[in-house]
Tab-separated table of C-alpha atoms in Angstrom:
chain	number	residue	atom	x	y	z
T	1	MET	CA	251.898	162.125	-50.280
T	2	ASP	CA	249.242	163.894	-50.046
T	3	ILE	CA	249.843	166.397	-52.820
T	4	GLU	CA	247.356	169.062	-52.739
T	5	LYS	CA	248.314	169.477	-49.334
T	6	LEU	CA	251.749	169.539	-49.800
T	7	TYR	CA	250.713	172.508	-52.590
T	8	LYS	CA	247.900	174.031	-50.405
T	9	ASP	CA	249.929	177.062	-49.462
T	10	ILE	CA	250.568	178.293	-53.261
T	11	LYS	CA	248.427	180.198	-55.304
T	12	VAL	CA	248.340	179.991	-59.119
T	13	LEU	CA	246.382	180.551	-61.906
T	14	ASP	CA	246.022	178.908	-65.292
T	15	ASN	CA	249.296	179.031	-67.537
T	16	ASP	CA	251.299	180.340	-64.020
T	17	PHE	CA	254.715	178.852	-64.517
T	18	LEU	CA	256.106	177.106	-61.529
T	19	VAL	CA	259.972	177.542	-61.078
T	20	PHE	CA	261.843	174.688	-58.968
T	21	GLY	CA	265.862	174.155	-58.073
T	22	CYS	CA	266.679	171.078	-59.171
T	23	SER	CA	270.516	169.526	-58.466
T	24	TYR	CA	269.104	165.833	-59.669
T	25	GLY	CA	269.639	164.496	-56.108
T	26	PRO	CA	267.186	162.516	-54.348
T	27	ASP	CA	265.064	165.744	-52.353
T	28	SER	CA	264.714	167.812	-55.552
T	29	MET	CA	264.013	164.485	-57.596
T	30	ALA	CA	261.082	163.967	-54.914
T	31	LEU	CA	260.417	167.625	-55.371
T	32	PHE	CA	259.920	167.062	-59.242
T	33	LYS	CA	257.789	163.782	-58.993
T	34	THR	CA	255.487	165.627	-56.674
T	35	LEU	CA	255.155	168.749	-59.181
T	36	LEU	CA	254.323	166.395	-62.093
T	37	GLU	CA	251.208	165.067	-59.819
T	38	TYR	CA	250.676	168.528	-59.241
T	39	ARG	CA	250.403	169.554	-62.566
T	40	LYS	CA	247.605	166.414	-63.498
T	41	LYS	CA	244.860	169.065	-61.790
T	42	HIS	CA	246.547	171.907	-62.152
T	43	ASN	CA	247.134	173.609	-65.496
T	44	VAL	CA	251.028	175.086	-64.796
T	45	VAL	CA	253.833	174.999	-66.540
T	46	LEU	CA	256.953	173.670	-64.660
T	47	VAL	CA	260.338	175.341	-65.356
T	48	CYS	CA	263.232	173.106	-64.018
T	49	ALA	CA	266.629	175.267	-63.259
T	50	HIS	CA	269.659	173.313	-62.645
T	51	VAL	CA	272.940	174.586	-61.971
T	52	ASN	CA	276.256	172.949	-62.843
T	53	HIS	CA	278.709	173.373	-59.950
T	54	ALA	CA	281.453	172.269	-62.023
T	55	LYS	CA	282.920	170.431	-58.899
T	56	ARG	CA	282.474	166.486	-59.839
T	57	LYS	CA	283.625	164.655	-63.053
T	58	GLU	CA	279.863	163.162	-62.873
T	59	SER	CA	277.875	166.396	-63.220
T	60	GLU	CA	277.958	166.390	-66.866
T	61	ARG	CA	276.054	163.421	-67.014
T	62	GLU	CA	273.946	164.009	-64.405
T	63	LYS	CA	272.600	167.346	-66.688
T	64	GLU	CA	272.843	165.420	-69.419
T	65	GLU	CA	269.979	162.530	-67.620
T	66	LEU	CA	267.804	165.226	-65.744
T	67	GLU	CA	267.709	167.085	-69.116
T	68	ALA	CA	266.203	164.419	-70.944
T	69	PHE	CA	263.709	163.588	-68.049
T	70	CYS	CA	262.454	167.024	-68.492
T	71	LEU	CA	261.940	166.273	-72.263
T	72	LYS	CA	260.183	163.304	-71.589
T	73	HIS	CA	257.754	164.845	-69.236
T	74	ASN	CA	257.748	168.336	-71.243
T	75	VAL	CA	259.045	170.397	-68.592
T	76	ILE	CA	261.138	173.361	-69.633
T	77	PHE	CA	264.930	172.857	-68.571
T	78	GLU	CA	266.832	175.572	-67.706
T	79	TYR	CA	270.603	175.459	-67.167
T	80	MET	CA	274.001	177.134	-65.795
T	81	LYS	CA	277.474	175.670	-65.240
T	82	ILE	CA	279.712	177.713	-62.841
T	83	GLU	CA	282.954	178.322	-65.174
T	84	LYS	CA	284.811	180.005	-61.964
T	85	TYR	CA	284.650	180.621	-58.588
T	86	GLY	CA	286.087	183.479	-56.128
T	87	ASP	CA	288.675	183.158	-53.251
T	88	ASP	CA	285.240	183.244	-51.169
T	89	ASN	CA	283.729	180.321	-48.905
T	90	PHE	CA	282.799	177.749	-51.201
T	91	HIS	CA	279.187	177.115	-50.367
T	92	ASN	CA	278.110	181.062	-49.899
T	93	GLU	CA	279.555	181.688	-52.811
T	94	ALA	CA	277.946	178.808	-54.817
T	95	ARG	CA	274.491	179.643	-53.231
T	96	ASN	CA	274.685	182.970	-54.353
T	97	ILE	CA	275.212	182.405	-57.936
T	98	ARG	CA	273.013	179.657	-57.906
T	99	TYR	CA	270.182	182.129	-56.309
T	100	GLY	CA	271.414	184.422	-58.774
T	101	PHE	CA	270.709	182.488	-61.679
T	102	PHE	CA	267.233	181.170	-59.885
T	103	GLU	CA	266.218	185.421	-59.887
T	104	GLU	CA	266.929	185.576	-63.538
T	105	VAL	CA	264.755	182.350	-64.435
T	106	ILE	CA	261.725	184.107	-62.304
T	107	LYS	CA	262.499	186.677	-64.218
T	108	LYS	CA	262.131	185.522	-67.713
T	109	TYR	CA	258.932	183.546	-66.908
T	110	ASN	CA	257.266	185.858	-64.725
T	111	ALA	CA	256.883	183.456	-62.016
T	112	LYS	CA	254.905	183.941	-58.887
T	113	TYR	CA	257.301	181.045	-56.914
T	114	LEU	CA	260.872	179.437	-56.605
T	115	LEU	CA	260.194	175.785	-55.059
T	116	THR	CA	262.992	174.269	-53.254
T	117	ALA	CA	263.746	170.533	-51.808
T	118	HIS	CA	264.839	171.797	-48.020
T	119	HIS	CA	263.272	169.228	-45.841
T	120	GLY	CA	262.896	168.391	-42.321
T	121	ASP	CA	266.592	167.658	-41.584
T	122	ASP	CA	267.945	170.269	-43.447
T	123	LEU	CA	265.555	172.685	-41.174
T	124	MET	CA	267.434	170.695	-38.137
T	125	GLU	CA	271.256	170.994	-39.468
T	126	THR	CA	270.143	174.983	-39.865
T	127	ILE	CA	269.187	175.536	-36.203
T	128	LEU	CA	271.732	173.790	-34.758
T	129	MET	CA	274.570	175.566	-36.842
T	130	ARG	CA	273.200	178.941	-36.519
T	131	ILE	CA	272.402	177.932	-32.378
T	132	ALA	CA	276.151	176.657	-32.235
T	133	ARG	CA	277.099	180.196	-34.443
T	134	GLY	CA	275.202	182.851	-32.441
T	135	SER	CA	272.333	184.535	-34.803
T	136	THR	CA	269.526	186.622	-34.427
T	137	LEU	CA	266.126	185.616	-33.358
T	138	LYS	CA	264.701	185.181	-36.949
T	139	GLY	CA	268.005	183.274	-37.944
T	140	TYR	CA	267.891	180.866	-35.020
T	141	SER	CA	264.646	180.050	-36.374
T	142	GLY	CA	266.114	178.243	-39.328
T	143	PHE	CA	263.943	178.938	-42.902
T	144	GLN	CA	260.192	179.029	-43.505
T	145	LYS	CA	258.118	177.101	-45.966
T	146	LEU	CA	257.188	180.313	-47.510
T	147	VAL	CA	259.345	183.359	-47.589
T	148	LYS	CA	258.547	186.996	-49.525
T	149	MET	CA	261.167	187.962	-51.470
T	150	SER	CA	261.337	191.355	-53.607
T	151	SER	CA	258.921	190.332	-56.529
T	152	TYR	CA	258.626	186.128	-55.582
T	153	TYR	CA	257.959	183.769	-53.192
T	154	ILE	CA	259.984	180.925	-52.166
T	155	TYR	CA	258.561	177.937	-51.059
T	156	ARG	CA	259.770	174.832	-49.661
T	157	PRO	CA	257.120	172.500	-49.512
T	158	PHE	CA	259.046	169.640	-47.655
T	159	ILE	CA	259.670	171.036	-44.382
T	160	GLU	CA	257.630	168.342	-42.628
T	161	TYR	CA	259.383	165.477	-44.249
T	162	THR	CA	262.869	163.574	-43.691
T	163	LYS	CA	265.315	163.051	-45.860
T	164	ASP	CA	264.967	159.090	-45.304
T	165	GLU	CA	260.865	159.872	-46.621
T	166	LEU	CA	262.025	161.624	-49.876
T	167	VAL	CA	264.559	158.822	-50.533
T	168	ASN	CA	261.733	156.338	-49.982
T	169	TYR	CA	258.952	158.411	-52.128
T	170	CYS	CA	261.769	158.507	-55.117
T	171	HIS	CA	262.249	154.336	-54.748
T	172	LYS	CA	258.377	153.671	-54.537
T	173	ASN	CA	257.776	155.784	-57.684
T	174	MET	CA	260.841	154.465	-59.201
T	175	ILE	CA	262.432	157.751	-59.389
T	176	SER	CA	266.166	158.161	-60.993
T	177	TYR	CA	268.415	160.238	-58.921
T	178	ALA	CA	272.046	160.784	-58.363
T	179	VAL	CA	273.888	160.978	-54.796
T	180	ASP	CA	276.550	163.855	-54.196
T	181	LYS	CA	279.303	161.754	-52.646
T	182	SER	CA	280.943	165.194	-51.348
T	183	ASN	CA	277.614	165.255	-49.084
T	184	PHE	CA	279.761	162.565	-47.147
T	185	SER	CA	282.687	164.747	-46.596
T	186	ASP	CA	283.596	165.961	-43.137
T	187	VAL	CA	285.206	168.765	-44.276
T	188	TYR	CA	282.174	170.812	-44.606
T	189	THR	CA	280.568	171.891	-41.449
T	190	ARG	CA	276.960	170.965	-42.377
T	191	ASN	CA	277.768	167.277	-43.129
T	192	ARG	CA	279.136	166.730	-39.719
T	193	TYR	CA	276.082	167.721	-38.455
T	194	ARG	CA	274.552	165.272	-40.939
T	195	LYS	CA	276.475	162.362	-39.906
T	196	VAL	CA	277.336	162.441	-36.412
T	197	VAL	CA	274.675	165.008	-34.547
T	198	LEU	CA	271.265	163.943	-36.486
T	199	PRO	CA	271.505	160.353	-36.182
T	200	PHE	CA	272.010	160.907	-32.234
T	201	LEU	CA	268.868	163.191	-32.098
T	202	LYS	CA	267.165	160.842	-34.057
T	203	ASN	CA	267.740	157.770	-32.056
T	204	GLU	CA	266.327	159.601	-28.988
T	205	ASP	CA	263.234	160.211	-31.069
T	206	LYS	CA	262.498	159.049	-34.712
T	207	GLU	CA	260.192	162.055	-34.908
T	208	ILE	CA	262.599	164.737	-33.665
T	209	HIS	CA	262.309	166.759	-36.754
T	210	LYS	CA	258.393	167.765	-35.833
T	211	LYS	CA	259.689	169.011	-32.944
T	212	TYR	CA	262.347	171.208	-34.238
T	213	LEU	CA	259.044	172.291	-36.807
T	214	LYS	CA	257.539	173.240	-33.961
T	215	PHE	CA	260.271	175.423	-32.378
T	216	SER	CA	260.799	177.010	-35.498
T	217	LYS	CA	257.170	177.847	-35.716
T	218	ILE	CA	257.093	179.346	-32.243
T	219	LEU	CA	259.940	181.323	-33.067
T	220	SER	CA	258.814	182.443	-35.723
T	221	GLU	CA	255.172	183.614	-34.148
T	222	ALA	CA	257.241	185.456	-31.387
T	223	ASP	CA	259.728	187.187	-33.905
T	224	GLU	CA	256.096	188.272	-35.697
T	225	PHE	CA	255.103	189.949	-32.418
T	226	ILE	CA	258.785	191.654	-31.789
T	227	GLU	CA	258.508	192.877	-35.548
T	228	GLU	CA	255.534	194.685	-34.876
T	229	GLU	CA	256.773	196.355	-31.664
T	230	ALA	CA	260.306	196.710	-33.515
T	231	LEU	CA	258.830	198.172	-36.315
T	232	LYS	CA	257.479	201.411	-33.837
T	233	ALA	CA	260.789	201.631	-32.639
T	234	ILE	CA	262.673	201.819	-36.343
T	235	SER	CA	259.751	204.190	-37.396
T	236	LYS	CA	261.798	206.342	-34.465
T	237	VAL	CA	265.164	205.658	-35.183
T	238	VAL	CA	265.399	204.878	-39.079
T	239	SER	CA	264.745	207.293	-42.046
T	240	ASP	CA	265.479	206.885	-45.630
T	241	ASP	CA	268.141	203.639	-44.672
T	242	LYS	CA	269.500	205.638	-42.215
T	243	LEU	CA	269.881	205.108	-38.285
T	244	TYR	CA	269.972	208.046	-35.977
T	245	ILE	CA	272.357	207.203	-33.157
T	246	ASP	CA	270.840	209.750	-30.656
T	247	LYS	CA	267.150	208.102	-31.129
T	248	TYR	CA	268.217	204.729	-31.142
T	249	LEU	CA	270.331	205.140	-27.611
T	250	GLU	CA	267.048	206.085	-26.154
T	251	ILE	CA	264.521	202.761	-27.095
T	252	ASN	CA	264.444	199.873	-25.001
T	253	LYS	CA	267.865	197.447	-24.354
T	254	PHE	CA	265.839	194.621	-25.513
T	255	LEU	CA	264.961	196.286	-29.002
T	256	LYS	CA	267.396	198.227	-29.707
T	257	ARG	CA	269.428	194.653	-30.412
T	258	ILE	CA	265.872	193.888	-32.616
T	259	VAL	CA	266.213	196.844	-34.735
T	260	LEU	CA	269.626	196.032	-35.386
T	261	GLU	CA	268.769	193.025	-36.920
T	262	ARG	CA	265.951	194.196	-38.765
T	263	PHE	CA	268.056	197.023	-39.902
T	264	ILE	CA	270.676	194.373	-41.204
T	265	SER	CA	268.109	191.510	-42.381
T	266	SER	CA	266.146	194.106	-44.732
T	267	PHE	CA	269.443	194.405	-46.506
T	268	TYR	CA	269.863	190.867	-46.449
T	269	GLN	CA	266.370	189.288	-46.843
T	270	ASP	CA	267.154	185.317	-46.813
T	271	ASP	CA	270.987	185.376	-46.280
T	272	LEU	CA	270.408	185.891	-42.387
T	273	ILE	CA	272.943	182.319	-41.745
T	274	LEU	CA	275.586	185.016	-43.050
T	275	ILE	CA	275.246	187.166	-39.796
T	276	ASN	CA	275.944	186.214	-36.476
T	277	ASP	CA	276.246	187.568	-32.793
T	278	ARG	CA	280.062	188.739	-33.761
T	279	HIS	CA	278.826	191.208	-36.228
T	280	LEU	CA	276.076	192.450	-34.246
T	281	GLU	CA	278.366	193.394	-30.934
T	282	LEU	CA	280.826	194.759	-33.702
T	283	ILE	CA	277.979	197.269	-34.465
T	284	LYS	CA	277.300	198.145	-30.880
T	285	LYS	CA	280.723	199.013	-30.507
T	286	LEU	CA	280.689	201.207	-33.733
T	287	ILE	CA	277.246	203.075	-32.598
T	288	THR	CA	279.282	203.715	-28.948
T	289	SER	CA	282.450	204.840	-30.224
T	290	LYS	CA	283.674	207.897	-30.011
T	291	LYS	CA	284.822	208.056	-33.543
T	292	SER	CA	282.759	210.429	-35.570
T	293	ASN	CA	283.642	208.417	-38.761
T	294	ALA	CA	284.304	204.892	-38.907
T	295	LYS	CA	283.002	201.755	-40.199
T	296	VAL	CA	282.201	197.837	-39.802
T	297	ASN	CA	282.345	195.269	-42.815
T	298	LEU	CA	279.773	192.589	-42.762
T	299	PRO	CA	279.561	189.365	-44.978
T	300	ASN	CA	279.017	190.074	-48.452
T	301	ASP	CA	281.340	192.728	-49.188
T	302	VAL	CA	278.503	194.913	-47.229
T	303	ILE	CA	279.521	197.595	-44.886
T	304	VAL	CA	278.133	199.723	-42.013
T	305	VAL	CA	279.374	203.410	-41.767
T	306	LYS	CA	279.035	205.628	-38.932
T	307	ASN	CA	279.208	209.544	-40.269
T	308	TYR	CA	278.484	211.347	-36.896
T	309	ASN	CA	274.857	210.762	-35.610
T	310	ILE	CA	273.937	208.631	-38.949
T	311	LEU	CA	274.407	205.151	-39.236
T	312	THR	CA	274.292	203.844	-43.042
T	313	ILE	CA	274.536	199.826	-44.796
T	314	THR	CA	275.539	199.532	-48.176
T	315	ARG	CA	277.868	197.435	-50.279
T	316	ASN	CA	281.512	198.142	-50.282
T	317	PRO	CA	282.277	200.910	-52.475
T	318	VAL	CA	285.812	200.595	-52.585
T	319	LEU	CA	285.064	196.659	-54.326
T	320	LEU	CA	282.174	198.278	-56.066
T	321	SER	CA	283.060	201.737	-57.011
T	322	SER	CA	282.404	201.470	-60.720
T	323	TYR	CA	279.639	200.059	-62.748
T	324	GLU	CA	277.883	200.474	-65.810
T	325	ILE	CA	274.801	198.568	-67.090
T	326	GLU	CA	272.642	199.080	-70.267
T	327	ILE	CA	268.849	199.786	-69.222
T	328	SER	CA	266.976	197.097	-70.998
T	329	ASP	CA	264.613	196.071	-67.964
T	330	ASP	CA	264.583	196.641	-64.654
T	331	VAL	CA	267.853	197.049	-62.894
T	332	LEU	CA	268.999	195.997	-59.068
T	333	LEU	CA	271.711	198.515	-58.549
T	334	PRO	CA	274.759	198.197	-56.089
T	335	ASN	CA	273.192	200.378	-53.414
T	336	GLY	CA	270.433	198.263	-52.825
T	337	HIS	CA	267.968	200.544	-54.672
T	338	LYS	CA	266.270	199.493	-58.151
T	339	LEU	CA	265.766	201.221	-61.455
T	340	LYS	CA	262.234	200.250	-62.682
T	341	VAL	CA	261.110	200.567	-66.441
T	342	LEU	CA	257.321	201.420	-66.484
T	343	ASN	CA	254.904	201.919	-69.110
T	344	GLU	CA	252.984	204.040	-66.765
T	345	VAL	CA	253.187	206.092	-63.716
T	346	LYS	CA	251.611	208.291	-61.247
T	347	GLY	CA	253.278	211.149	-59.775
T	348	ASN	CA	255.989	213.599	-61.054
T	349	SER	CA	258.712	213.468	-57.741
T	350	ASN	CA	262.659	213.610	-58.400
T	351	ASN	CA	262.105	209.871	-58.461
T	352	ILE	CA	260.689	209.486	-61.799
T	353	ILE	CA	261.592	210.510	-65.270
T	354	LYS	CA	259.569	210.738	-68.388
T	355	LEU	CA	262.179	210.830	-71.849
T	356	SER	CA	261.395	210.336	-75.331
T	357	SER	CA	263.335	208.380	-77.492
T	358	LYS	CA	263.660	211.083	-80.263
T	359	ASP	CA	265.794	213.639	-77.754
T	360	VAL	CA	268.077	211.111	-76.519
T	361	LEU	CA	270.134	208.080	-77.690
T	362	LEU	CA	269.661	204.714	-76.942
T	363	PRO	CA	270.798	202.562	-75.320
T	364	LEU	CA	270.274	204.376	-71.577
T	365	ILE	CA	273.125	203.466	-69.199
T	366	VAL	CA	273.418	203.456	-65.605
T	367	ARG	CA	276.539	203.955	-64.432
T	368	THR	CA	278.690	205.777	-61.022
T	369	ARG	CA	279.641	209.085	-61.337
T	370	LYS	CA	282.914	209.964	-63.376
T	371	LEU	CA	285.350	213.219	-63.057
T	372	GLY	CA	283.998	216.496	-64.388
T	373	ASP	CA	280.345	215.464	-64.839
T	374	VAL	CA	277.541	218.121	-65.484
T	375	MET	CA	273.832	217.846	-66.224
T	376	ILE	CA	271.997	220.560	-67.964
T	377	ILE	CA	269.019	220.655	-65.315
T	378	LYS	CA	265.811	220.961	-65.836
T	379	GLY	CA	264.779	224.675	-65.993
T	380	GLY	CA	268.226	225.684	-67.668
T	381	GLY	CA	271.472	225.644	-66.511
T	382	HIS	CA	274.576	223.701	-66.273
T	383	LYS	CA	275.078	221.812	-62.509
T	384	LYS	CA	277.936	219.670	-61.672
T	385	ILE	CA	277.058	216.649	-60.496
T	386	LYS	CA	279.674	216.625	-57.465
T	387	ASP	CA	277.791	220.081	-56.562
T	388	ILE	CA	274.587	218.276	-56.863
T	389	PHE	CA	275.618	215.798	-54.484
T	390	ILE	CA	276.601	218.865	-51.766
T	391	ASP	CA	273.354	220.168	-51.780
T	392	TYR	CA	271.546	217.316	-51.186
T	393	LYS	CA	273.868	216.184	-48.423
T	394	ILE	CA	274.823	212.966	-50.227
T	395	SER	CA	278.053	211.043	-47.756
T	396	PRO	CA	281.046	210.399	-50.025
T	397	ALA	CA	280.435	206.994	-49.439
T	398	GLU	CA	277.131	207.310	-51.096
T	399	ARG	CA	278.306	209.327	-53.716
T	400	ASP	CA	280.481	206.488	-55.253
T	401	LEU	CA	277.830	204.222	-55.607
T	402	TRP	CA	274.884	206.852	-56.587
T	403	PRO	CA	273.440	206.081	-59.918
T	404	ILE	CA	273.983	208.451	-62.913
T	405	VAL	CA	271.789	207.883	-65.769
T	406	VAL	CA	273.136	208.390	-69.286
T	407	ASP	CA	272.174	207.825	-72.959
T	408	SER	CA	274.287	206.601	-75.674
T	409	ARG	CA	276.040	209.783	-76.505
T	410	GLY	CA	277.097	210.153	-72.586
T	411	HIS	CA	274.631	212.977	-72.151
T	412	ILE	CA	273.261	212.873	-68.304
T	413	VAL	CA	269.601	212.197	-68.529
T	414	PHE	CA	268.759	211.779	-64.704
T	415	VAL	CA	270.175	211.541	-61.044
T	416	PRO	CA	267.367	209.487	-59.520
T	417	GLY	CA	265.972	210.855	-56.497
T	418	LEU	CA	268.152	214.082	-56.886
T	419	LYS	CA	267.568	215.911	-60.203
T	420	LYS	CA	266.205	215.501	-63.819
T	421	SER	CA	267.584	217.109	-67.026
T	422	LYS	CA	266.282	219.276	-69.407
T	423	PHE	CA	265.061	216.018	-71.248
T	424	ASP	CA	262.373	215.608	-68.827
T	425	LYS	CA	259.219	215.594	-70.374
T	426	THR	CA	255.587	216.673	-68.812
T	427	ASN	CA	252.625	214.960	-69.046
T	428	GLU	CA	251.654	216.892	-72.045
T	429	GLU	CA	254.493	216.427	-74.081
T	430	PHE	CA	255.344	213.021	-75.821
T	431	TYR	CA	257.445	210.484	-74.175
T	432	ASP	CA	257.820	206.665	-74.433
T	433	ILE	CA	260.245	205.763	-71.533
T	434	ILE	CA	259.703	206.089	-67.712
T	435	LEU	CA	262.214	204.956	-65.708
T	436	LYS	CA	261.332	204.889	-61.653
T	437	TYR	CA	264.113	204.746	-58.724
T	438	GLU	CA	263.444	202.756	-55.659
């Protein structure tokens, strides 16, 4: 493999951390080896992120062997074991947990990239599965080599290679790896495509994976063009994460679907495989329904809510009706927003508050509302949180997840985006804590 060509799309500086997911299978061990080769010419620090799914007895031994391999090659080893699963779809749940762990590692090392060993066969399987079950235009394109997430990129260098090529690479370089026997079980849909459909297609054309890659790129380019037109339409019908139904009904029929896809994809990011045609049809019926208030449930505890002329998408408040999170760093909130801890800031909107640790008792905590919540607002006077929500026309569904920032004495210091408390400082006063709601 041409290592420089393989990693030409990533931009790194000296001593940058590169985080890569590694299962100890042949794909990820091929990734491991190519990164070791890349490190010979680039001053980067490699971080191996390994998840034990605790579904096979061999997992513990594989973890030990991978950790030893990391130690031998001076690679940082980050590890987690999934101790318990819920009743959700196993692959979906495992993926969510795995990528949640990867994000923690990315954040820990302030890395720019997460590298994974997804290859051309994986791309074919994904496209075929999405065609069979229905998806969005972007979904039909499978996955991309480089994906922009909120604070980092996912990079898949092997998208032009097949599984066999990666296995051969491991053999050629005498790289040990483990084989997960569950990958051969017909219980899982992807495995059936892998065992039956892909061999048939490859028998027709051994370079078929390149055709699928071309198909993926063409759809992605078409999606980019449509995205430009969709953004124009979205600017007319969506504002402050709310879709205005009357304006939506006026736009082009094709763009209606695209606007819905974008409205959803902004919430699901790289998880579009979870959304299919049935979900979009349910949302369309919700929009045209004569009911003033109704909702549709989507995967991952997401709901789309119709409230008269407005459509919103959020986490299910029934399942996430209460949370309490200590603010030690940036917090990703259940309502899809963030509460960021800053060192400096420009502006003085209701999304920003400056506090002094002399006046509030640390640590600060962000939580959901409680019965009887009252805040001493900036400028004087007491105000019920309930009344603040009413004043700002916050819907009942949004109120259940709206963040309330309190100090350790229980004093409400901030209702992000809406109201500041008496504890807010001016630029001329002393403050050593800055919070921003995004």
